[in-house]
């Protein structure tokens, strides 16, 4: 297989196509996919061509490797992992195979697995006297940081910074290392450099906001958060962070709620945001909006006693829906059985429901007739006494 390495990808495919054609029985009438060329060179067609080669020859590790790299390039990391594992089962001494496995695991956010595979590739290269490629430093630094190996992370990230001084992610992770070490000057410097290189870098903004918050620098944290939501639109985490900072200021609740609501609309499964927005609308008597957001909050966290109680009051007093109001109150009472406000509301609504049921019964009609007769008799008696 070593003689293939001097060939480019197209030459490799052509050689393998000729080999497979010679070995394939002539009665196989399935059409071959078109060979990639200058006008037929997209990834899907390359994958289709490799798939045909794999169908005819299951023992070629390099073809599985090539298809894995193509699937990885279009974000299909699960398919890439299947292929690279098959390649490794056939040939387990290729560092490039382990590196592709590391990249696929990184896309799946399995950073521990990515680091294990990357170390395997690095050690195999070192055994052959091959030094790590500069373009691996950034990822190795990232993976070591996420595995809390700060010394190794710093070593790789400093090497990455020297090789690629304009990569924002390198400065982001250097900023996190400085932040963890309590180095304020380097934290701000590295994170600001990352943002300068990539102005729409939400993770760098979030780290800088968190740094200022933990230092008690509310004004700086608010300023960075305002900049973040402008530079990184449609990032709900940044909107939430900005709203949190606004809530700390006096008379800024309405402005904060606008950002909370925008963030909630982008994150239907974030119960906290929907709860905050729902309770605000309930206080402001925006009952339709309150019901919507409180129900969303409860769909993701059913044990929010205050949300249940607030929803119950909306059903009881605004919707005049006593059964639904009772259901909400009873759920709230199960969570906080010693809350007298909730338990009283359960009894109150039960009495209301009983009275509504009584009003629909024949006995209610009889009682009303008797009451009118008694009132008429009392009126006549009063007239006689006045004469």
Short mmCIF file of C-alpha atoms in Angstrom, two decimals, residues 77-358:
data_model
loop_
_atom_site.label_atom_id
_atom_site.label_comp_id
_atom_site.label_asym_id
_atom_site.label_seq_id
_atom_site.Cartn_x
_atom_site.Cartn_y
_atom_site.Cartn_z
CA UNK A 77 -18.96 11.56 11.71
CA UNK A 78 -20.93 8.43 12.61
CA UNK A 79 -20.41 6.97 9.13
CA UNK A 80 -16.78 8.09 9.26
CA UNK A 81 -16.26 6.22 12.54
CA UNK A 82 -17.73 3.03 11.10
CA UNK A 83 -15.38 3.22 8.12
CA UNK A 84 -12.24 4.15 10.05
CA UNK A 85 -12.84 1.36 12.55
CA UNK A 86 -13.12 -1.09 9.66
CA UNK A 87 -9.89 0.33 8.22
CA UNK A 88 -8.15 -0.09 11.59
CA UNK A 89 -9.41 -3.66 11.88
CA UNK A 90 -7.64 -4.39 8.58
CA UNK A 91 -4.53 -2.31 9.26
CA UNK A 92 -3.81 -0.95 12.74
CA UNK A 93 -0.39 0.60 12.22
CA UNK A 94 -1.37 3.72 10.23
CA UNK A 95 -1.15 6.95 12.30
CA UNK A 96 -3.41 8.76 9.83
CA UNK A 97 -6.20 6.31 10.52
CA UNK A 98 -6.08 7.07 14.25
CA UNK A 99 -5.99 10.78 13.55
CA UNK A 100 -9.16 10.57 11.43
CA UNK A 101 -10.76 8.62 14.26
CA UNK A 102 -9.79 11.42 16.65
CA UNK A 103 -11.37 14.04 14.39
CA UNK A 104 -14.58 12.02 14.08
CA UNK A 105 -14.82 11.61 17.85
CA UNK A 106 -14.21 15.35 18.25
CA UNK A 107 -17.23 16.03 16.05
CA UNK A 108 -19.25 13.80 18.39
CA UNK A 109 -17.92 15.77 21.38
CA UNK A 110 -16.21 12.63 22.69
CA UNK A 111 -13.07 14.55 23.63
CA UNK A 112 -11.61 11.83 25.85
CA UNK A 113 -11.86 9.33 23.00
CA UNK A 114 -10.45 11.88 20.55
CA UNK A 115 -7.43 12.46 22.77
CA UNK A 116 -6.80 8.73 23.14
CA UNK A 117 -6.84 8.23 19.37
CA UNK A 118 -4.69 11.32 18.77
CA UNK A 119 -2.09 10.15 21.31
CA UNK A 120 -1.97 6.80 19.54
CA UNK A 121 -1.29 8.53 16.22
CA UNK A 122 1.32 10.80 17.80
CA UNK A 123 3.17 7.94 19.49
CA UNK A 124 3.23 5.89 16.30
CA UNK A 125 4.70 8.85 14.41
CA UNK A 126 7.31 9.45 17.10
CA UNK A 127 8.35 5.79 16.89
CA UNK A 128 8.98 6.40 13.20
CA UNK A 129 10.92 9.58 13.96
CA UNK A 130 8.13 11.84 12.65
CA UNK A 131 7.51 14.99 14.74
CA UNK A 132 3.92 16.20 15.30
CA UNK A 133 2.55 18.38 12.52
CA UNK A 134 1.96 22.01 13.55
CA UNK A 135 -1.69 21.81 12.51
CA UNK A 136 -2.28 19.19 15.22
CA UNK A 137 -1.11 21.42 18.07
CA UNK A 138 -4.36 23.34 18.41
CA UNK A 139 -6.56 20.26 18.67
CA UNK A 140 -4.18 18.45 21.00
CA UNK A 141 -4.15 21.53 23.23
CA UNK A 142 -7.93 21.71 23.21
CA UNK A 143 -8.37 18.02 24.03
CA UNK A 144 -5.81 18.11 26.83
CA UNK A 145 -7.51 21.17 28.31
CA UNK A 146 -10.92 19.50 28.24
CA UNK A 147 -9.38 16.49 29.99
CA UNK A 148 -7.96 18.87 32.65
CA UNK A 149 -4.33 18.19 31.74
CA UNK A 150 -3.39 21.86 31.89
CA UNK A 151 0.37 21.42 31.59
CA UNK A 152 0.10 19.45 28.33
CA UNK A 153 -2.64 21.79 27.09
CA UNK A 154 -0.43 24.83 27.61
CA UNK A 155 2.53 23.15 25.91
CA UNK A 156 0.53 22.35 22.78
CA UNK A 157 -1.32 25.66 22.69
CA UNK A 158 1.87 27.71 22.98
CA UNK A 159 3.30 25.67 20.11
CA UNK A 160 0.10 26.29 18.14
CA UNK A 161 0.30 30.02 18.87
CA UNK A 162 3.86 30.13 17.50
CA UNK A 163 2.89 28.22 14.36
CA UNK A 164 -0.49 29.87 13.77
CA UNK A 165 -0.60 33.28 15.46
CA UNK A 166 -3.90 34.20 13.77
CA UNK A 167 -6.04 31.25 14.96
CA UNK A 168 -8.74 32.55 17.32
CA UNK A 169 -9.41 29.17 18.96
CA UNK A 170 -5.80 28.96 20.19
CA UNK A 171 -6.19 32.25 22.08
CA UNK A 172 -9.59 31.16 23.39
CA UNK A 173 -8.14 28.10 25.09
CA UNK A 174 -5.09 30.04 26.28
CA UNK A 175 -7.59 32.49 27.78
CA UNK A 176 -9.38 29.66 29.58
CA UNK A 177 -6.08 28.39 30.94
CA UNK A 178 -5.22 31.89 32.20
CA UNK A 179 -8.70 32.26 33.69
CA UNK A 180 -8.36 28.96 35.58
CA UNK A 181 -4.93 30.06 36.83
CA UNK A 182 -6.27 33.40 38.08
CA UNK A 183 -4.14 35.44 35.67
CA UNK A 184 -6.47 38.37 34.96
CA UNK A 185 -4.23 40.24 32.53
CA UNK A 186 -3.58 37.24 30.29
CA UNK A 187 -7.21 36.13 30.52
CA UNK A 188 -8.53 39.40 29.14
CA UNK A 189 -5.67 39.70 26.65
CA UNK A 190 -6.10 36.22 25.19
CA UNK A 191 -9.90 36.32 25.04
CA UNK A 192 -9.86 39.80 23.51
CA UNK A 193 -7.34 38.60 20.93
CA UNK A 194 -9.62 35.67 20.09
CA UNK A 195 -12.55 38.06 19.63
CA UNK A 196 -10.42 40.42 17.56
CA UNK A 197 -9.49 37.58 15.22
CA UNK A 198 -13.07 36.25 15.13
CA UNK A 199 -15.63 38.90 16.13
CA UNK A 200 -18.53 36.42 16.10
CA UNK A 201 -16.99 34.04 18.66
CA UNK A 202 -19.76 33.31 21.20
CA UNK A 203 -17.68 31.02 23.43
CA UNK A 204 -14.98 33.67 23.85
CA UNK A 205 -17.59 36.30 24.75
CA UNK A 206 -19.24 33.93 27.23
CA UNK A 207 -15.89 33.24 28.91
CA UNK A 208 -15.12 36.95 29.16
CA UNK A 209 -18.56 37.76 30.60
CA UNK A 210 -18.15 35.00 33.17
CA UNK A 211 -14.68 36.29 34.08
CA UNK A 212 -15.97 39.80 34.79
CA UNK A 213 -19.02 38.48 36.69
CA UNK A 214 -16.87 36.39 39.01
CA UNK A 215 -14.65 39.40 39.65
CA UNK A 216 -17.69 41.47 40.56
CA UNK A 217 -17.17 43.84 37.63
CA UNK A 218 -20.85 44.15 36.71
CA UNK A 219 -20.37 47.18 34.50
CA UNK A 220 -17.69 45.47 32.40
CA UNK A 221 -19.67 42.23 32.22
CA UNK A 222 -22.75 44.12 31.02
CA UNK A 223 -20.72 46.01 28.40
CA UNK A 224 -19.20 42.78 27.05
CA UNK A 225 -22.61 41.09 27.00
CA UNK A 226 -24.11 44.02 25.05
CA UNK A 227 -21.26 43.75 22.55
CA UNK A 228 -21.73 39.98 22.36
CA UNK A 229 -25.42 40.04 21.42
CA UNK A 230 -24.64 42.57 18.70
CA UNK A 231 -21.70 40.65 17.22
CA UNK A 232 -23.22 37.18 17.67
CA UNK A 233 -26.94 37.39 16.79
CA UNK A 234 -29.25 34.47 17.50
CA UNK A 235 -27.07 33.10 20.31
CA UNK A 236 -29.52 32.39 23.16
CA UNK A 237 -26.82 31.78 25.77
CA UNK A 238 -25.42 35.26 25.19
CA UNK A 239 -28.91 36.78 25.22
CA UNK A 240 -29.56 35.07 28.55
CA UNK A 241 -26.25 36.32 29.95
CA UNK A 242 -27.04 39.87 28.85
CA UNK A 243 -30.52 39.68 30.37
CA UNK A 244 -29.05 38.38 33.64
CA UNK A 245 -26.75 41.38 33.78
CA UNK A 246 -29.57 43.82 32.98
CA UNK A 247 -31.65 42.34 35.80
CA UNK A 248 -28.95 43.39 38.26
CA UNK A 249 -29.45 47.04 37.32
CA UNK A 250 -32.21 49.23 38.68
CA UNK A 251 -35.42 49.61 36.63
CA UNK A 252 -34.10 47.47 33.75
CA UNK A 253 -36.47 44.54 34.10
CA UNK A 254 -38.45 45.35 30.95
CA UNK A 255 -35.29 45.49 28.82
CA UNK A 256 -34.02 42.26 30.37
CA UNK A 257 -37.31 40.51 29.64
CA UNK A 258 -37.05 41.34 25.96
CA UNK A 259 -33.76 39.45 25.81
CA UNK A 260 -35.03 36.62 27.99
CA UNK A 261 -38.01 36.19 25.68
CA UNK A 262 -35.87 36.24 22.52
CA UNK A 263 -33.62 33.62 24.06
CA UNK A 264 -36.60 31.53 25.18
CA UNK A 265 -38.09 31.55 21.68
CA UNK A 266 -34.80 30.11 20.37
CA UNK A 267 -34.62 27.47 23.12
CA UNK A 268 -37.97 25.72 23.61
CA UNK A 269 -36.42 23.22 26.04
CA UNK A 270 -34.86 25.78 28.39
CA UNK A 271 -37.29 25.73 31.32
CA UNK A 272 -35.56 28.55 33.20
CA UNK A 273 -36.03 31.07 30.40
CA UNK A 274 -39.67 30.14 29.83
CA UNK A 275 -40.36 30.26 33.57
CA UNK A 276 -38.82 33.72 33.95
CA UNK A 277 -40.73 35.09 30.96
CA UNK A 278 -44.00 33.42 31.95
CA UNK A 279 -43.91 34.74 35.52
CA UNK A 280 -43.13 38.23 34.24
CA UNK A 281 -46.10 38.20 31.86
CA UNK A 282 -48.33 36.90 34.64
CA UNK A 283 -47.30 39.81 36.87
CA UNK A 284 -47.93 42.23 34.01
CA UNK A 285 -51.36 40.64 33.36
CA UNK A 286 -50.41 39.48 29.87
CA UNK A 287 -52.28 36.25 30.44
CA UNK A 288 -52.04 34.70 26.98
CA UNK A 289 -48.25 35.10 26.92
CA UNK A 290 -48.00 33.97 30.54
CA UNK A 291 -49.92 30.78 29.84
CA UNK A 292 -47.79 29.98 26.79
CA UNK A 293 -44.42 30.36 28.50
CA UNK A 294 -45.45 28.76 31.79
CA UNK A 295 -46.74 25.69 29.95
CA UNK A 296 -43.45 25.46 28.05
CA UNK A 297 -41.53 25.70 31.31
CA UNK A 298 -43.62 22.95 32.91
CA UNK A 299 -43.25 20.72 29.86
CA UNK A 300 -39.51 20.62 30.59
CA UNK A 301 -39.63 20.81 34.40
CA UNK A 302 -42.98 19.64 35.82
CA UNK A 303 -42.11 20.36 39.47
CA UNK A 304 -42.19 24.17 39.25
CA UNK A 305 -44.66 24.81 42.06
CA UNK A 306 -44.94 28.56 41.46
CA UNK A 307 -45.51 28.05 37.74
CA UNK A 308 -48.26 25.53 38.49
CA UNK A 309 -49.91 27.90 40.96
CA UNK A 310 -49.70 30.87 38.57
CA UNK A 311 -51.16 28.81 35.76
CA UNK A 312 -53.93 27.75 38.13
CA UNK A 313 -54.83 31.37 38.87
CA UNK A 314 -55.01 32.13 35.15
CA UNK A 315 -57.38 29.21 34.59
CA UNK A 316 -59.48 30.08 37.65
CA UNK A 317 -59.90 33.83 37.25
CA UNK A 318 -59.19 34.60 33.58
CA UNK A 319 -60.26 31.48 31.70
CA UNK A 320 -63.03 30.49 34.17
CA UNK A 321 -61.81 26.93 33.64
CA UNK A 322 -62.21 25.45 37.12
CA UNK A 323 -61.26 21.81 36.34
CA UNK A 324 -57.94 22.87 34.80
CA UNK A 325 -57.34 25.32 37.64
CA UNK A 326 -57.93 22.53 40.18
CA UNK A 327 -55.56 20.23 38.31
CA UNK A 328 -52.76 22.80 38.48
CA UNK A 329 -53.38 23.58 42.16
CA UNK A 330 -53.40 19.90 43.07
CA UNK A 331 -50.10 19.31 41.27
CA UNK A 332 -48.64 22.27 43.15
CA UNK A 333 -50.01 20.91 46.45
CA UNK A 334 -48.24 17.58 45.86
CA UNK A 335 -44.94 19.42 45.56
CA UNK A 336 -45.49 21.74 48.56
CA UNK A 337 -48.18 20.10 50.73
CA UNK A 338 -47.53 22.55 53.60
CA UNK A 339 -48.11 25.69 51.53
CA UNK A 340 -51.38 26.96 52.98
CA UNK A 341 -52.00 29.30 50.03
CA UNK A 342 -51.96 26.35 47.63
CA UNK A 343 -54.03 24.03 49.83
CA UNK A 344 -56.61 26.78 50.42
CA UNK A 345 -56.85 27.30 46.65
CA UNK A 346 -57.54 23.59 46.18
CA UNK A 347 -60.43 23.75 48.70
CA UNK A 348 -61.76 26.98 47.21
CA UNK A 349 -61.90 25.65 43.66
CA UNK A 350 -63.45 22.37 44.79
CA UNK A 351 -66.23 24.37 46.42
CA UNK A 352 -66.68 26.39 43.23
CA UNK A 353 -66.87 23.23 41.13
CA UNK A 354 -69.37 21.68 43.54
CA UNK A 355 -71.51 24.79 43.37
CA UNK A 356 -71.40 24.80 39.54
CA UNK A 357 -72.48 21.16 39.53
CA UNK A 358 -75.27 21.98 41.98
#
